[in-house]
Tab-separated table of N, CA, C and O in Angstrom:
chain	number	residue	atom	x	y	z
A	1	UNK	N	100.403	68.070	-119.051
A	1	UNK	CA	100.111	67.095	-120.079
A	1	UNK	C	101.050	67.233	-121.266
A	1	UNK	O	101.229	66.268	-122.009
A	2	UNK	N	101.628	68.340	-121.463
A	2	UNK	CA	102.473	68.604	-122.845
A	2	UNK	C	103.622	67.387	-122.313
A	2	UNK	O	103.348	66.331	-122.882
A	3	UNK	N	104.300	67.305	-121.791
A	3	UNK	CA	105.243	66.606	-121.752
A	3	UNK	C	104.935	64.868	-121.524
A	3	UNK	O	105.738	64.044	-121.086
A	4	UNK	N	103.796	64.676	-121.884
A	4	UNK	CA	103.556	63.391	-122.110
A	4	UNK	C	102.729	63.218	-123.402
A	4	UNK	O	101.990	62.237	-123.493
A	5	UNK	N	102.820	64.196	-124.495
A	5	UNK	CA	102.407	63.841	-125.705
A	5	UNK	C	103.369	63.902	-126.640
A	5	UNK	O	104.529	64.309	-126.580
A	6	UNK	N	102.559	63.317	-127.753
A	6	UNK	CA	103.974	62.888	-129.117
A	6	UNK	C	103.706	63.750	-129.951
A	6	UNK	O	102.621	64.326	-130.023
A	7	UNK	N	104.881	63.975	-130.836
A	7	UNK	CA	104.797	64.258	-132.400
A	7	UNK	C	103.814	64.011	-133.154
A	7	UNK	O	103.265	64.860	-133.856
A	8	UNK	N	103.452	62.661	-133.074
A	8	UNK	CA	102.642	61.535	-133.664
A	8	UNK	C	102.671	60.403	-132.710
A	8	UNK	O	103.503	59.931	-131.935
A	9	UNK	N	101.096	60.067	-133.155
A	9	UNK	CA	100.637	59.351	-132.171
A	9	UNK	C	99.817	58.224	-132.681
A	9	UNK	O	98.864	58.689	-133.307
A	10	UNK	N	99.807	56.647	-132.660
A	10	UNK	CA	99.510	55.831	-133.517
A	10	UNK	C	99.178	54.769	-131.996
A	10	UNK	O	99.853	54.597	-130.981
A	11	UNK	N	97.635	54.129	-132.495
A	11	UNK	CA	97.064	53.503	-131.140
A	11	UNK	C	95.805	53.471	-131.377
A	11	UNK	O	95.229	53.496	-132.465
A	12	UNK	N	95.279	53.399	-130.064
A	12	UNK	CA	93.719	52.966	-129.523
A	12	UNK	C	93.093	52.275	-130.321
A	12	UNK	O	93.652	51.498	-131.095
A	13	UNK	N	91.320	52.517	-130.236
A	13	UNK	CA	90.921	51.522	-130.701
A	13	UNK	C	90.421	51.673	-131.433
A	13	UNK	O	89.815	52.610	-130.913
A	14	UNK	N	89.710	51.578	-133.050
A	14	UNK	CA	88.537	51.564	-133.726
A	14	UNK	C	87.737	50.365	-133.765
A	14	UNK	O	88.151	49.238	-134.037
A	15	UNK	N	86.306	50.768	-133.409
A	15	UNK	CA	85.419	49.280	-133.447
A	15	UNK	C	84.236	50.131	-133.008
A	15	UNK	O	83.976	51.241	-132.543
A	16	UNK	N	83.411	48.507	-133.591
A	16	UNK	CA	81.331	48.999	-133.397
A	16	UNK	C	81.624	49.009	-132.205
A	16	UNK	O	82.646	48.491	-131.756
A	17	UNK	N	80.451	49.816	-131.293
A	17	UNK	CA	80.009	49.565	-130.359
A	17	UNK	C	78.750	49.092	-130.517
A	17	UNK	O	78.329	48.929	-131.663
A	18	UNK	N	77.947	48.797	-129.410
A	18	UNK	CA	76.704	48.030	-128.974
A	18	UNK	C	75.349	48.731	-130.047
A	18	UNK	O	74.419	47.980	-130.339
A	19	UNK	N	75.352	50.050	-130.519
A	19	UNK	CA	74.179	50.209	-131.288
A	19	UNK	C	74.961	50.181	-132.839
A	19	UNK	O	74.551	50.932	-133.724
A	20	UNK	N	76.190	49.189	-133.094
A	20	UNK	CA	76.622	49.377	-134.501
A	20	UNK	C	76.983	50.812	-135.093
A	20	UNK	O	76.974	51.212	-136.257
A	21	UNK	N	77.407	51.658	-133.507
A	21	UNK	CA	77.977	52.956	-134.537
A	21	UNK	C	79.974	53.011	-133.945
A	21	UNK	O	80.542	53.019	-132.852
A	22	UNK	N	80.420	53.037	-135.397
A	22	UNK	CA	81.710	53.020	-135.246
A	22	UNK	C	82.265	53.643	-134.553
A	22	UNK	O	81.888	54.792	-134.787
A	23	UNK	N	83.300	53.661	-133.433
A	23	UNK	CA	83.952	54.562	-131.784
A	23	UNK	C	84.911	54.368	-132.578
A	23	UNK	O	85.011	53.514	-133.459
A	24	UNK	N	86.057	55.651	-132.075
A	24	UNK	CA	86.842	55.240	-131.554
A	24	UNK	C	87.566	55.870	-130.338
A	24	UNK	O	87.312	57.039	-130.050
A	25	UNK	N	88.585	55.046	-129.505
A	25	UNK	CA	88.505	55.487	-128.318
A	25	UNK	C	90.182	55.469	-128.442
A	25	UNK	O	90.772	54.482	-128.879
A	26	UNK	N	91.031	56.971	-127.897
A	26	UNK	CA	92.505	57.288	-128.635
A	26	UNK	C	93.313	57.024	-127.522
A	26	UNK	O	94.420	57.560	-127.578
A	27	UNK	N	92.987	56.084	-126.130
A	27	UNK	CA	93.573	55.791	-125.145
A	27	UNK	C	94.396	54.381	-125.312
A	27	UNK	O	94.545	53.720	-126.341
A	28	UNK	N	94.817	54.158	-124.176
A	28	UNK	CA	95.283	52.737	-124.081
A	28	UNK	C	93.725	51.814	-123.755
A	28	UNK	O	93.051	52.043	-122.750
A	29	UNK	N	93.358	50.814	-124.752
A	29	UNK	CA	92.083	50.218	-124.361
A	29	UNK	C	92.253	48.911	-124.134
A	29	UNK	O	92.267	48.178	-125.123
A	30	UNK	N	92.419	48.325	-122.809
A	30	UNK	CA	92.743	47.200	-122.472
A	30	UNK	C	91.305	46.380	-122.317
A	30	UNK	O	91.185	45.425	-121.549
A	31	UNK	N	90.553	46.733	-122.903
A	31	UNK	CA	89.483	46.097	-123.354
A	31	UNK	C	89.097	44.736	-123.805
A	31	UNK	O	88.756	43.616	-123.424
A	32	UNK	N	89.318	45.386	-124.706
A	32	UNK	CA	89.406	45.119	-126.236
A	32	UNK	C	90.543	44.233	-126.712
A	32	UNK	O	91.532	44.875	-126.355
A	33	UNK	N	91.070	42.898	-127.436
A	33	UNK	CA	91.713	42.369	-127.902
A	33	UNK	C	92.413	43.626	-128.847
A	33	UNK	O	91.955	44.753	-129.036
A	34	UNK	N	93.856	42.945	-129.439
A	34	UNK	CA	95.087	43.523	-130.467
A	34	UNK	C	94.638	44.681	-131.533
A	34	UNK	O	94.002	44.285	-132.509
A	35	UNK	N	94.985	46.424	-131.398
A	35	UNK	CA	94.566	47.128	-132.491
A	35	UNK	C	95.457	46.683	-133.718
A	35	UNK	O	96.659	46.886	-133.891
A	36	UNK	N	94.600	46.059	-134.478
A	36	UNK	CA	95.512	46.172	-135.579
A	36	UNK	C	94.381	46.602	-137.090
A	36	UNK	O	93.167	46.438	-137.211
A	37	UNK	N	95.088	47.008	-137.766
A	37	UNK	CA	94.808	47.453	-139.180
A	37	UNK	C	93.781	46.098	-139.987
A	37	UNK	O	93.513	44.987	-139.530
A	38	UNK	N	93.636	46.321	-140.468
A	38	UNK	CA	92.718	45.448	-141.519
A	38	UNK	C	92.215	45.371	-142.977
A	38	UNK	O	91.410	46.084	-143.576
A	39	UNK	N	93.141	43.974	-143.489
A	39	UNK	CA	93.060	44.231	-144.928
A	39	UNK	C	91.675	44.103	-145.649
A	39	UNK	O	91.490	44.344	-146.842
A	40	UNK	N	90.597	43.632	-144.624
A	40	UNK	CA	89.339	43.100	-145.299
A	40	UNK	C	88.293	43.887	-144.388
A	40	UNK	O	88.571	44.075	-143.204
A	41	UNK	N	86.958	44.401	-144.985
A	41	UNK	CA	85.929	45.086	-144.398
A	41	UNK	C	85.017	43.842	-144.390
A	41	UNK	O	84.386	43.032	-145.070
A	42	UNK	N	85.474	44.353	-142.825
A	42	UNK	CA	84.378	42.442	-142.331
A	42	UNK	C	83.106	43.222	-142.556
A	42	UNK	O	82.263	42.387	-142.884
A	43	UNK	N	82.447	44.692	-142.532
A	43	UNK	CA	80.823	44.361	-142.592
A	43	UNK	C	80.650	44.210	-144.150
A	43	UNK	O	79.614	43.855	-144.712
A	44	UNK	N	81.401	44.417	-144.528
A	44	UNK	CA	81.132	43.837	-146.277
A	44	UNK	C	81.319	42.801	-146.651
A	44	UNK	O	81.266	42.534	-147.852
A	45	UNK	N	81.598	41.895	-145.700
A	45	UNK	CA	81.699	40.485	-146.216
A	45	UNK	C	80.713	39.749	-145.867
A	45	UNK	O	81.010	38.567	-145.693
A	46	UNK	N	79.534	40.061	-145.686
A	46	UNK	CA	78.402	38.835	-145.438
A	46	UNK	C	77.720	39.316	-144.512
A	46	UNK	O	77.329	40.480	-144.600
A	47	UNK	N	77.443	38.597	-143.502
A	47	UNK	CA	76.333	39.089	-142.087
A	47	UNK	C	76.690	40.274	-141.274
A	47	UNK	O	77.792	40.488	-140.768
A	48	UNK	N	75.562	41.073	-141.202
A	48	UNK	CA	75.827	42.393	-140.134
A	48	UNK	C	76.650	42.423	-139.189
A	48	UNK	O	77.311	43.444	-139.002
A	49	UNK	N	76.798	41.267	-138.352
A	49	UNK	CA	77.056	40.416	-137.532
A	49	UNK	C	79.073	40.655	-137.942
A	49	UNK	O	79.887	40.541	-137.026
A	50	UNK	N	79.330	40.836	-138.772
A	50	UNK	CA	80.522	40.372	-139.241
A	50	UNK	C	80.937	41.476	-138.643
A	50	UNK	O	82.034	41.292	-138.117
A	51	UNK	N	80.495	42.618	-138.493
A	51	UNK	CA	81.251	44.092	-138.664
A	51	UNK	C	81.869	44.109	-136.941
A	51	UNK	O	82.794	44.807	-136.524
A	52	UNK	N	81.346	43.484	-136.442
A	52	UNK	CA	82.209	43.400	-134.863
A	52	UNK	C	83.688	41.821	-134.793
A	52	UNK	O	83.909	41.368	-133.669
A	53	UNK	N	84.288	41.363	-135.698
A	53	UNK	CA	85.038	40.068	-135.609
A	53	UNK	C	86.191	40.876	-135.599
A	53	UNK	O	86.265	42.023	-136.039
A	54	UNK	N	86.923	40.338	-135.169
A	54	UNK	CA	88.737	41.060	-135.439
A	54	UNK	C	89.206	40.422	-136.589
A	54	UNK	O	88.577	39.477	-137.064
A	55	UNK	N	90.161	40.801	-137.052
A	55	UNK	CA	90.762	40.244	-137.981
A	55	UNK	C	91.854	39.068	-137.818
A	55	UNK	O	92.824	39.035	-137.061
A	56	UNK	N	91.532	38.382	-138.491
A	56	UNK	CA	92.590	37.268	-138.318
A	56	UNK	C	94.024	37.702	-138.746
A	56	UNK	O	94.171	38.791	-139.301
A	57	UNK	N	95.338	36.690	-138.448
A	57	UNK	CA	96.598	37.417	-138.829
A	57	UNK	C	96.794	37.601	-140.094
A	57	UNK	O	97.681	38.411	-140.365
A	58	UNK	N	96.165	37.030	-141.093
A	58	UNK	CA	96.409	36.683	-142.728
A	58	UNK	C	95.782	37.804	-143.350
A	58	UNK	O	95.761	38.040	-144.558
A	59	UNK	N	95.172	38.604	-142.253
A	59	UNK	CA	94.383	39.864	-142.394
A	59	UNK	C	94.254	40.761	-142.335
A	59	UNK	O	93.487	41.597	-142.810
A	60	UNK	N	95.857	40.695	-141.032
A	60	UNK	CA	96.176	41.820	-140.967
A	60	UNK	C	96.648	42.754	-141.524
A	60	UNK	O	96.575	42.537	-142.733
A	61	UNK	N	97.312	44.128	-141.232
A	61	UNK	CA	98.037	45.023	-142.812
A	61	UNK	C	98.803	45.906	-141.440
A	61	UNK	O	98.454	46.186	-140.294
A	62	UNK	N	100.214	46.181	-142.415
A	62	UNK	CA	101.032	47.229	-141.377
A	62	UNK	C	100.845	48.582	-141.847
A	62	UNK	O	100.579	48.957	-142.989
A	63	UNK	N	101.085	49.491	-140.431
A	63	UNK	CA	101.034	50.977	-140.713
A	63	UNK	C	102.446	51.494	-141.299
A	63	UNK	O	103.399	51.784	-140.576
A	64	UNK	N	102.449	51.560	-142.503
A	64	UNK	CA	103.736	52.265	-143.087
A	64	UNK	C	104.138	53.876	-143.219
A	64	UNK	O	103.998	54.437	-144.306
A	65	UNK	N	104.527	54.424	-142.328
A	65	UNK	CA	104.802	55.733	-141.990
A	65	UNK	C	106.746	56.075	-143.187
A	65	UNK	O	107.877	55.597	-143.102
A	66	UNK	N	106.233	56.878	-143.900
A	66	UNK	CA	107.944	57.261	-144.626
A	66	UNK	C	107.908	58.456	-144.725
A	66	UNK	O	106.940	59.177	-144.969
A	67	UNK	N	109.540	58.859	-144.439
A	67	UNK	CA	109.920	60.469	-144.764
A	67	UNK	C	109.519	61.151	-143.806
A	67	UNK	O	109.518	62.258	-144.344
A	68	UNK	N	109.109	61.353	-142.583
A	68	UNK	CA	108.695	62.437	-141.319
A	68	UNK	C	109.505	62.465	-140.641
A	68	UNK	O	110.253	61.546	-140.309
A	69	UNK	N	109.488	64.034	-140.169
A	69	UNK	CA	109.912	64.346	-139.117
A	69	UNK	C	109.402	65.232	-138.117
A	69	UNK	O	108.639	66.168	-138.356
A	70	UNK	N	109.984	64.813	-136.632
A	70	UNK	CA	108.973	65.414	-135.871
A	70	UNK	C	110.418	66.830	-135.028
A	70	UNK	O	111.611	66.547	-135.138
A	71	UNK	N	110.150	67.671	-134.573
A	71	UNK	CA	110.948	68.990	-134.271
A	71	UNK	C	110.275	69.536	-133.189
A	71	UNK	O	109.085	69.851	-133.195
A	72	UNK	N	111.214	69.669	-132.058
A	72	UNK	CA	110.735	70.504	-130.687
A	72	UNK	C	109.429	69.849	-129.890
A	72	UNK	O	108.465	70.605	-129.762
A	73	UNK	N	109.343	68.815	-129.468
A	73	UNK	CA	108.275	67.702	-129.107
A	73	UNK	C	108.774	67.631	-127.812
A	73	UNK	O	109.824	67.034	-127.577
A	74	UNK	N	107.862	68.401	-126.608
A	74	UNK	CA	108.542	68.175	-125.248
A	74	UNK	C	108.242	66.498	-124.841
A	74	UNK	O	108.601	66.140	-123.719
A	75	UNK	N	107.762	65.757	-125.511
A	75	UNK	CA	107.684	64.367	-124.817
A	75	UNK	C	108.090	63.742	-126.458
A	75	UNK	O	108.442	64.360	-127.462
A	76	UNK	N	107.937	62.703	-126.296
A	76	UNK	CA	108.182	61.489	-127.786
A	76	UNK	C	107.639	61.907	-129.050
A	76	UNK	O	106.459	62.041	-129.372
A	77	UNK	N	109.098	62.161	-129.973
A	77	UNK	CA	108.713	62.414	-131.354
A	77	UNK	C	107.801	61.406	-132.052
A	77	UNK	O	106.842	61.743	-132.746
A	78	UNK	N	108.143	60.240	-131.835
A	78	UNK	CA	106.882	59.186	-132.381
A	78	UNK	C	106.659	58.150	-131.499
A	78	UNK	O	107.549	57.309	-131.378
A	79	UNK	N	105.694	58.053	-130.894
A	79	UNK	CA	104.675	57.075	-130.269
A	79	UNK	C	103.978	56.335	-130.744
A	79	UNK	O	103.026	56.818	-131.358
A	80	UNK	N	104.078	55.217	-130.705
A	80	UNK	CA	103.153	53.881	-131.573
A	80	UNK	C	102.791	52.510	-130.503
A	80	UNK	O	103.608	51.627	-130.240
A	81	UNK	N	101.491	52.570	-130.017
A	81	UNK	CA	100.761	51.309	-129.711
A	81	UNK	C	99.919	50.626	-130.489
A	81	UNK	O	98.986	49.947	-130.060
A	82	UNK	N	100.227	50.787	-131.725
A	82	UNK	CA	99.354	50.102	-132.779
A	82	UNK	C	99.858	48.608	-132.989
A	82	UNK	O	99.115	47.638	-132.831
A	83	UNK	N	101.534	48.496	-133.456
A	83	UNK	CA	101.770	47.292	-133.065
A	83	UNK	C	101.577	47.131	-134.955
A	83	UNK	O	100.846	47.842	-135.645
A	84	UNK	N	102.370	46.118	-135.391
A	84	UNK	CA	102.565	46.021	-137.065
A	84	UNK	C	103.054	47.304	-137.575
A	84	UNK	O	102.231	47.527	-138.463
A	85	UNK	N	103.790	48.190	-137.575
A	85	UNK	CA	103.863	49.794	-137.741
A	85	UNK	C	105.488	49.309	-138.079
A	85	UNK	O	106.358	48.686	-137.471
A	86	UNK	N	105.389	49.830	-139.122
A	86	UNK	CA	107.063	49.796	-139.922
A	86	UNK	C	107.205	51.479	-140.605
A	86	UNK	O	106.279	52.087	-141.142
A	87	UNK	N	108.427	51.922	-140.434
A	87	UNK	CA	109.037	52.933	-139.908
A	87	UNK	C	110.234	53.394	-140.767
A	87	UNK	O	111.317	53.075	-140.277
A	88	UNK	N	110.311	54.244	-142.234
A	88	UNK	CA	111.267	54.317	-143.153
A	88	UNK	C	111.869	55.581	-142.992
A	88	UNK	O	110.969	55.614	-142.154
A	89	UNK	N	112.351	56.443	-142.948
A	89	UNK	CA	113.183	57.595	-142.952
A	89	UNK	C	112.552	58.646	-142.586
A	89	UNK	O	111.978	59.549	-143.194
A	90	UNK	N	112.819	58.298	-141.018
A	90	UNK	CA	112.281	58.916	-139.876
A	90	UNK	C	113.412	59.945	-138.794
A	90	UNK	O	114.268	59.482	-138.040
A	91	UNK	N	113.123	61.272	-138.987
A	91	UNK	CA	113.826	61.743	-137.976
A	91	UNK	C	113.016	62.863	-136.845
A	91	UNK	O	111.881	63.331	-136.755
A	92	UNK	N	114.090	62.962	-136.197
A	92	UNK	CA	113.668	63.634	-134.523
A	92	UNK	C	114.441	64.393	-134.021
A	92	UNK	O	115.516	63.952	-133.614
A	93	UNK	N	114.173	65.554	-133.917
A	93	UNK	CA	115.276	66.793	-133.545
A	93	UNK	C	114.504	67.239	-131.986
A	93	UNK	O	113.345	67.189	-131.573
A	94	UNK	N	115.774	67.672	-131.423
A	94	UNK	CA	115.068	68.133	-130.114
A	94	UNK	C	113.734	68.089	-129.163
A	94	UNK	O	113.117	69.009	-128.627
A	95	UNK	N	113.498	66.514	-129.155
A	95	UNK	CA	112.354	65.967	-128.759
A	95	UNK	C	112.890	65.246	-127.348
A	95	UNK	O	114.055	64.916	-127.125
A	96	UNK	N	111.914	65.108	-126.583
A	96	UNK	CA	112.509	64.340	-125.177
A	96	UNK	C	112.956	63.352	-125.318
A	96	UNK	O	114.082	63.091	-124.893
A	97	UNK	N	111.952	62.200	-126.184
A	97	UNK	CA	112.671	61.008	-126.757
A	97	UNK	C	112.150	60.773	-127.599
A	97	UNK	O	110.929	60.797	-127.751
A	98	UNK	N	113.285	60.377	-128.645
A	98	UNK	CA	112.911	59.800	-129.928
A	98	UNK	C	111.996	58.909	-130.266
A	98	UNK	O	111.359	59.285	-131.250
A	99	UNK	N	111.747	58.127	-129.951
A	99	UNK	CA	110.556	57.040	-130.107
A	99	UNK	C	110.158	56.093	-129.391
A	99	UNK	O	111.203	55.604	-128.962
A	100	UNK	N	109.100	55.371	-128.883
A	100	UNK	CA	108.463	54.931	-128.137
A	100	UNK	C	107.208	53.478	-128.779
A	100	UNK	O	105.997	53.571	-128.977
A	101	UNK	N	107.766	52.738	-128.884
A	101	UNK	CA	106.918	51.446	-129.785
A	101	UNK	C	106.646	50.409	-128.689
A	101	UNK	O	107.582	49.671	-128.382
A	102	UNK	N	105.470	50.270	-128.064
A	102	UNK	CA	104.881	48.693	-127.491
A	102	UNK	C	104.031	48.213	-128.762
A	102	UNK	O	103.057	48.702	-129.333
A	103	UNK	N	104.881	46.922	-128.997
A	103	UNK	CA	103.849	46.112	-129.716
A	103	UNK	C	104.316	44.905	-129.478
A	103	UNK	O	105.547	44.878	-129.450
A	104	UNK	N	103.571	43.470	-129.220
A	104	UNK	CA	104.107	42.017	-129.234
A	104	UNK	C	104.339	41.716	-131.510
A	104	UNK	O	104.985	41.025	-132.298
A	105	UNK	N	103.211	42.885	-131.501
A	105	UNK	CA	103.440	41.815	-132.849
A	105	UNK	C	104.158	42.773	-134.220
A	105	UNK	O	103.775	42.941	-135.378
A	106	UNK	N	105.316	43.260	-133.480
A	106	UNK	CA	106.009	43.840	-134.470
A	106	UNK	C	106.203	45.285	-134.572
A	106	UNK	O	105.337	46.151	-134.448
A	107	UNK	N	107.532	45.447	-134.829
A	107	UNK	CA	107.654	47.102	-134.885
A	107	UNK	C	109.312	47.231	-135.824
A	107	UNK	O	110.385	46.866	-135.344
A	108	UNK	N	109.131	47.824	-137.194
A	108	UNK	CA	110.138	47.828	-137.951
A	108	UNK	C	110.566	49.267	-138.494
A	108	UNK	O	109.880	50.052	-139.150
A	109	UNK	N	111.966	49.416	-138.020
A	109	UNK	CA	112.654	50.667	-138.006
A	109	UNK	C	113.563	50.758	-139.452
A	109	UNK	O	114.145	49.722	-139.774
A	110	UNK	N	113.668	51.612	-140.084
A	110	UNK	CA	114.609	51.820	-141.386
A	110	UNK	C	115.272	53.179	-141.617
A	110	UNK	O	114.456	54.049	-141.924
A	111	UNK	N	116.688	53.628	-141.539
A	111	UNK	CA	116.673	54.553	-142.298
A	111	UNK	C	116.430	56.012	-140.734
A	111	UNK	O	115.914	57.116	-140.912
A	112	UNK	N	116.872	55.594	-139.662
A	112	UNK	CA	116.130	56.634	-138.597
A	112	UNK	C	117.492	57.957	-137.865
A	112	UNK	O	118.545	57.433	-137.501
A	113	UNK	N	117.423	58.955	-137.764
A	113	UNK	CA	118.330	59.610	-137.086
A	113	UNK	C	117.468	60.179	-136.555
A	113	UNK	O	116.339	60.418	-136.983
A	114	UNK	N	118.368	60.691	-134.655
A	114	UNK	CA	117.612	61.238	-133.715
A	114	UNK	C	118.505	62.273	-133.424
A	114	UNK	O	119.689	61.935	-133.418
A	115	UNK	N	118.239	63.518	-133.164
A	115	UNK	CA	119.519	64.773	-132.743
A	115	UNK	C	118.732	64.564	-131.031
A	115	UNK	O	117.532	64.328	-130.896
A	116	UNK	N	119.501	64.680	-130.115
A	116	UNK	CA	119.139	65.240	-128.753
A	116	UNK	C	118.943	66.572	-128.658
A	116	UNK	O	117.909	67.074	-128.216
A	117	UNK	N	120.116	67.319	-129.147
A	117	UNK	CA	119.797	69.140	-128.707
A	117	UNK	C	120.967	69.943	-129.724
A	117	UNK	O	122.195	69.974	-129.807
A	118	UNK	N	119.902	70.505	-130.366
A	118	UNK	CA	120.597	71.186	-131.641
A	118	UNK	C	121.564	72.333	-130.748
A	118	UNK	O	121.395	72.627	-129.565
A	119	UNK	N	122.535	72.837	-131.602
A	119	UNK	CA	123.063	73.934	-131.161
A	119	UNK	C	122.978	75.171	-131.064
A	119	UNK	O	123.226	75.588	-132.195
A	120	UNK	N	122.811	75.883	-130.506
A	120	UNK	CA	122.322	77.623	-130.285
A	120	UNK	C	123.538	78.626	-130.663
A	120	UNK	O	123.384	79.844	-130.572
């Protein structure tokens, strides 16, 4: 299993389940419609009822990760299925691979250096 985990790891799902207690589940959840972030707390906006809606796009919010680095990572220094995840001065030293992003709805890189294999 080591060689299929990340540095960092950004994904799965948060949401109610069926008795209204908040899960979350840190897999790929093909479930479930788009993980994305959320600028508004739907159960605070009105009916109980609200706390299970997804967020609309005007609603959504990106994961802004700056300044990390990940070092000696036998699989992917950064892994992201979150999807909206923007990415500022980011590096990766001796990791299997540098980074790894599925998202349809966006993935923004800034500012990134990757070393393959430092010198001994």
């Amino acid at each position: 299993w080591w060689k299929h985990s990340a540095g960092f790891y950004f994904g799965g799902t948060l949401f109610y389940n069926e008795d209204d207690v908040l899960e979350y589940n840190a897999g790929r959840d093909l479930k479930r419609p788009k993980r994305a972030p959320c600028l508004v707390d739907k159960c605070e906006t009105g009916h109980k009822n609200n706390c299970r809606e997804y967020c609309q796009p005007h609603e959504q919010a990106w994961l802004k990760m700056t300044n990390t680095k990940a070092f000696l990572v036998a699989g992917v220094g950064l892994n992201s299925w979150n999807g909206r995840t923007e990415v500022i001065g980011y590096e990766c030293h001796d990791c299997g691979l540098f980074l790894q992003a599925l998202s349809t709805d966006g993935f923004w890189g800034h500012n990134m250096l990757g070393v393959c294999r430092s010198k001994t």
